[in-house]
Short mmCIF file of C-alpha atoms in Angstrom, two decimals:
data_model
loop_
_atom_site.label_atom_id
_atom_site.label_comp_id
_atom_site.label_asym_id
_atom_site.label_seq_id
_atom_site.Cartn_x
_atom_site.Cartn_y
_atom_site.Cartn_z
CA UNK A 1308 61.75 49.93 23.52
CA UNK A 1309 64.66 52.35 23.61
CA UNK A 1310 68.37 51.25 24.45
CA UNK A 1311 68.07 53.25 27.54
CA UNK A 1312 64.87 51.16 28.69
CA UNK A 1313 66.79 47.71 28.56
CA UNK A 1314 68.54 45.88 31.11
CA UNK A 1315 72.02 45.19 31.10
CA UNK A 1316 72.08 41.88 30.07
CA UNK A 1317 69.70 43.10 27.21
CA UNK A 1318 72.25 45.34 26.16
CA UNK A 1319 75.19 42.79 26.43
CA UNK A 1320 73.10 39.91 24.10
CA UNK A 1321 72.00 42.41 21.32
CA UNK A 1322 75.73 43.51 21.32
CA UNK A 1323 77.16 40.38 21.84
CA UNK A 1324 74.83 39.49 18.59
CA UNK A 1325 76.31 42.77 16.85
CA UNK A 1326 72.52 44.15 16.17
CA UNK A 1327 73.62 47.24 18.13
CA UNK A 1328 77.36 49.32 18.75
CA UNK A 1329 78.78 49.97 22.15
CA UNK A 1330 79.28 53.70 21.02
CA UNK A 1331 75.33 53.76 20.00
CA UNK A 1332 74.53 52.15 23.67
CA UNK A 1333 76.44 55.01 25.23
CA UNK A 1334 74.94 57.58 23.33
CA UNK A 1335 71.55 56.70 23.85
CA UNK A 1336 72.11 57.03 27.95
CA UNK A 1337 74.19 60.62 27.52
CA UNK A 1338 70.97 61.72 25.02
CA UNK A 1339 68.86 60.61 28.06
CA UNK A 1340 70.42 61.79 30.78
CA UNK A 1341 70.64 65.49 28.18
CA UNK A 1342 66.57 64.80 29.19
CA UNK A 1343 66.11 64.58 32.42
CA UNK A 1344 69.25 65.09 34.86
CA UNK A 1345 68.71 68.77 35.00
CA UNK A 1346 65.50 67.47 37.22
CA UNK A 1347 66.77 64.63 39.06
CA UNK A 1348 70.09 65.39 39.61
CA UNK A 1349 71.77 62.47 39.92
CA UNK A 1350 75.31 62.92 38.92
CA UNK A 1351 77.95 65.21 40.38
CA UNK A 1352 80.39 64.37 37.13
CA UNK A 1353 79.83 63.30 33.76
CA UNK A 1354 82.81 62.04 31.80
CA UNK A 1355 80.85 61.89 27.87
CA UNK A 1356 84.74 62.03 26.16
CA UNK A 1357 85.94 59.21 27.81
CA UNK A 1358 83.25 57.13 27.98
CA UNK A 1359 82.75 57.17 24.24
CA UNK A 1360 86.49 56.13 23.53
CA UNK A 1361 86.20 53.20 26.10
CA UNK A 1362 82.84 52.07 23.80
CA UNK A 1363 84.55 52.87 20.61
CA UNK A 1364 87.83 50.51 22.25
CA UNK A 1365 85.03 47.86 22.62
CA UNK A 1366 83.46 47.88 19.42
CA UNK A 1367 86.93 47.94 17.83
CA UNK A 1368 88.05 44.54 19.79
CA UNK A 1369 84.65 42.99 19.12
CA UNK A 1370 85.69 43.62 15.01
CA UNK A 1371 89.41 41.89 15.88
CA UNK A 1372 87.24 38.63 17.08
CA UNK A 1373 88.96 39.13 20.60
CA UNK A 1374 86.82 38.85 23.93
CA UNK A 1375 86.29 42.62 25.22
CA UNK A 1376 85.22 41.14 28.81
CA UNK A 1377 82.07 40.49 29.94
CA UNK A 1378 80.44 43.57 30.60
CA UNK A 1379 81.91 45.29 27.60
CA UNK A 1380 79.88 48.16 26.52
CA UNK A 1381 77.16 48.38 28.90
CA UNK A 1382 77.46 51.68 30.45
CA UNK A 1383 77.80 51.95 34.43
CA UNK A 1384 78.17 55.37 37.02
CA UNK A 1385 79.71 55.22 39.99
CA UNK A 1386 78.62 56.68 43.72
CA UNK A 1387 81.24 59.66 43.94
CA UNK A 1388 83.07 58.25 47.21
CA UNK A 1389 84.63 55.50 45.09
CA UNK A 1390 88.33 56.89 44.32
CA UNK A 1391 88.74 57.36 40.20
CA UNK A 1392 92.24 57.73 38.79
CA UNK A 1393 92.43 60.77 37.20
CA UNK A 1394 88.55 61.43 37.70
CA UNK A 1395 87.67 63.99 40.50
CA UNK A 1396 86.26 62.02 43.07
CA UNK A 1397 83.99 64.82 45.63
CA UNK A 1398 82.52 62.51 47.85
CA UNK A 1399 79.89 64.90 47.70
CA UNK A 1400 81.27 67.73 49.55
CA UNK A 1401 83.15 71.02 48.44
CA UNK A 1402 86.19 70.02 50.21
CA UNK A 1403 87.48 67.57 48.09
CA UNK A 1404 85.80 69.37 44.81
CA UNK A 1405 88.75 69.26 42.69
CA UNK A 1406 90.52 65.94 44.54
CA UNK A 1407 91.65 63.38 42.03
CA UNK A 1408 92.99 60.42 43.82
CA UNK A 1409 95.92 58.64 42.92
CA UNK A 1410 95.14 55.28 43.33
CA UNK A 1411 91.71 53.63 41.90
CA UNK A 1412 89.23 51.53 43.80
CA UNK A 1413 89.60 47.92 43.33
CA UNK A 1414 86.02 47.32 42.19
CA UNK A 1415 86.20 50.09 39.52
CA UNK A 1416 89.23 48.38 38.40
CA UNK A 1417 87.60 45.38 37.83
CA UNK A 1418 84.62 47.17 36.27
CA UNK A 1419 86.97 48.67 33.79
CA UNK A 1420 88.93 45.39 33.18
CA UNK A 1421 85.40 43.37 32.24
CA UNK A 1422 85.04 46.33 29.67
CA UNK A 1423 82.26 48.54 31.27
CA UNK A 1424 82.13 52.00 30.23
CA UNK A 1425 81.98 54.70 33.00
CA UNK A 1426 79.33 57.41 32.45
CA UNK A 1427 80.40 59.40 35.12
CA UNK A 1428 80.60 59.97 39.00
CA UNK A 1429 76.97 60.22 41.14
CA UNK A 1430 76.00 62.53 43.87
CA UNK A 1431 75.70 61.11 47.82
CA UNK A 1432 74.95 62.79 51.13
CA UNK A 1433 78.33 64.69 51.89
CA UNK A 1434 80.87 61.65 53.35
CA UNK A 1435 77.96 59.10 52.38
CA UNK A 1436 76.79 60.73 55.93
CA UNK A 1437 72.43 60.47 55.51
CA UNK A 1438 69.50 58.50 54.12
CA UNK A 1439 68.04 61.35 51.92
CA UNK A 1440 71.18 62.47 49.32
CA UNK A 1441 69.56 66.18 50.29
CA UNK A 1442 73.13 66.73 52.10
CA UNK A 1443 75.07 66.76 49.31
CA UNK A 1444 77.45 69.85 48.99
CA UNK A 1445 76.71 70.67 45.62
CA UNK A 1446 72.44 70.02 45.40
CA UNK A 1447 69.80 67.13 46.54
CA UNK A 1448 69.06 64.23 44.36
CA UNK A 1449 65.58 64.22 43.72
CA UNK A 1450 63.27 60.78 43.32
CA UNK A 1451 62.53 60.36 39.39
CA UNK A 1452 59.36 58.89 40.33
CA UNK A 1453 57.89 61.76 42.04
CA UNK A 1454 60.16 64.83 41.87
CA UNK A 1455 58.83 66.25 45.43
CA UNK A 1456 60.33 63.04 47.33
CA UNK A 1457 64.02 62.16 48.31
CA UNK A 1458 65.26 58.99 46.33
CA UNK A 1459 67.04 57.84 49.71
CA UNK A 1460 70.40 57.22 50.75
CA UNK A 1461 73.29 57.82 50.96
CA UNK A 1462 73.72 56.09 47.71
CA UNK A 1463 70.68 58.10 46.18
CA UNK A 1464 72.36 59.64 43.10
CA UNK A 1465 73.23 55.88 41.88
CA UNK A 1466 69.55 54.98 42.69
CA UNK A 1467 67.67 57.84 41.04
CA UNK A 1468 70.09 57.82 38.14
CA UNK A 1469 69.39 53.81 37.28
CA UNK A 1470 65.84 54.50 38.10
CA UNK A 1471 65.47 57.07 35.76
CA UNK A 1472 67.40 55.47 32.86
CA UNK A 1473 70.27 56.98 33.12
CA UNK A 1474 72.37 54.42 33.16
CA UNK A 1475 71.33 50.56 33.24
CA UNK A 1476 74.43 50.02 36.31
CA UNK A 1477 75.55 51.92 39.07
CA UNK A 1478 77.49 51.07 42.25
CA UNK A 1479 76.77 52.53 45.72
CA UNK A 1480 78.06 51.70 48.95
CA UNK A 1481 76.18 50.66 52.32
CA UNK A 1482 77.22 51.04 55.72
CA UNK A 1483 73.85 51.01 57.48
CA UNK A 1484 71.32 50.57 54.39
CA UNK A 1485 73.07 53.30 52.06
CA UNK A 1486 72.55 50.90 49.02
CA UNK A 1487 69.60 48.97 50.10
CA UNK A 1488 67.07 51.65 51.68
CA UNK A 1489 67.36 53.81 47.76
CA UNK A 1490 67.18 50.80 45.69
CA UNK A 1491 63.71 50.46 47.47
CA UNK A 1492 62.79 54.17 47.37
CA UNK A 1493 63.25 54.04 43.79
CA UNK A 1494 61.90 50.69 42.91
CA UNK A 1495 64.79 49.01 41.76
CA UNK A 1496 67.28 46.22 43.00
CA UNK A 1497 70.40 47.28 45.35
CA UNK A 1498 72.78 44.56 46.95
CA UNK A 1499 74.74 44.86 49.99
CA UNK A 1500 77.56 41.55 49.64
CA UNK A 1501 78.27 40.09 53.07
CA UNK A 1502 82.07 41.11 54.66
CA UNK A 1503 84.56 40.51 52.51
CA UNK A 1504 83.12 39.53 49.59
CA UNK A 1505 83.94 42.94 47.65
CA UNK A 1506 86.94 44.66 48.12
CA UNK A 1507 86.78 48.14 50.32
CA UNK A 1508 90.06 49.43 48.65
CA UNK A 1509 89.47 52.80 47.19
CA UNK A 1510 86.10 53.29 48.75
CA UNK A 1511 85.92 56.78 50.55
CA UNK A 1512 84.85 55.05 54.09
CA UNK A 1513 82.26 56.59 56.24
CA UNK A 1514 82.57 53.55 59.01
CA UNK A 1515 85.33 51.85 58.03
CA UNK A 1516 84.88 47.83 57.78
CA UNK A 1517 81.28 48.51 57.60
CA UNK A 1518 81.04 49.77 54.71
CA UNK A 1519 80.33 47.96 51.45
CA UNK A 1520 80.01 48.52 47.68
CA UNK A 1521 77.57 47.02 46.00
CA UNK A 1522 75.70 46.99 42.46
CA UNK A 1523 72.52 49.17 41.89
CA UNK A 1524 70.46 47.76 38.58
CA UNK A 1525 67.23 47.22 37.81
CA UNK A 1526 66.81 43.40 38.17
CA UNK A 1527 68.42 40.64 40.03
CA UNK A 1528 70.55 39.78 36.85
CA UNK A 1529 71.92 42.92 36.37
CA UNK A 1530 73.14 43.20 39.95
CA UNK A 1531 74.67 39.48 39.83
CA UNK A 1532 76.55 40.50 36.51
CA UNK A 1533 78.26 43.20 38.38
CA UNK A 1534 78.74 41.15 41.61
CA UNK A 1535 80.33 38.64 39.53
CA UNK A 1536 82.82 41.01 38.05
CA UNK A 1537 83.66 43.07 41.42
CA UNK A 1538 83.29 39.78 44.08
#
């Protein structure tokens, strides 16, 4: 299989066992998404410079015999209404096209603390506002399976991206089913925590205290890796 075909907790044993380099992991999802984003169009930003210095800080620690955290290396993109320090974060809409926030979101903060490496930011309906990620300000998301049907929303960029290999992680957020209703458009596993469980600071809201993030992967043990990390 190729690294971008595996799992995340693939991807964490083999480099855990050192048969394969956080900075070969992340280049094996930015040759595939140089594949096949031009069709799906998942992402709204792709960060390839910093990503690849966050793998090659991992693989460096790893070699010093300290613990990188426990997601370190395995690549993960993030729904574009969760605020990025010093990343543009769009929330899908023209308005806030060049906006970088000055604060992070506290589940990105704990994504980068456990060593994950950000690929980049994904596309949404405009305000997470629709179930179809056709909305978007900048152009729809299309389903990987079958390029002539919507991948869902609003989280359908982080659906369609993990769907098509893109990246093995994403996180979305769900107000009404904006996590859940993708995830099952695109055949994969989305998670929508109960109240409180996750922490809504830095997340772009839509409705407020119904909103929630939650992990996008392609099995139940991905998504409880990230849940563990962001909870």
């Amino acid at each position: 299989m190729e690294i971008y075909q595996l799992t995340a907790h693939e991807l964490k044993a083999l480099m855990e066992r050192g048969e394969v380099r956080a900075v070969e992991v992340v280049q094996a999802f930015f040759k595939r998404i140089e594949q096949v984003e031009d069709k799906v169009k998942a992402f709204i930003t792709l960060t390839p410079e910093q990503a690849l210095e966050q793998a090659r800080a991992v693989d460096e620690t790893r070699r010093e015999g300290r613990d990188p955290g426990c997601l370190a290396g395995i690549p993960i993109a993030l729904k574009d209404n969760l605020c990025t320090e010093g990343l543009t974060t769009t929330c899908g809409s023209r308005i806030l096209a060049h906006w970088q926030p000055p604060l992070e979101a506290t589940a990105v903060s704990r994504l980068r603390k456990a060593g994950a490496v950000i690929l980049g930011k994904l596309n949404l309906d405009e305000f997470a506002m629709g179930t179809t990620t056709q909305t978007s300000a900048f152009y729809p998301t299309r389903n990987p399976w079958d390029l002539g049907r919507v991948p869902g929303g609003s989280s359908g960029g982080p659906a369609a991206a993990v769907a098509a290999g893109e990246t093995p992680l994403a996180l979305g957020s769900d107000t009404g089913g904006s996590v859940r209703q993708p995830a099952a458009f695109c055949g994969i596993v989305g998670l929508r925590p109960t109240y409180g469980r996750v922490s809504r600071w830095g997340l772009v809201a839509l409705a407020s205290s119904m909103d929630q993030i939650g992990p996008l992967a392609r099995d139940v043990t991905d998504c409880a890796l990230v849940l563990e990390v962001i909870a």
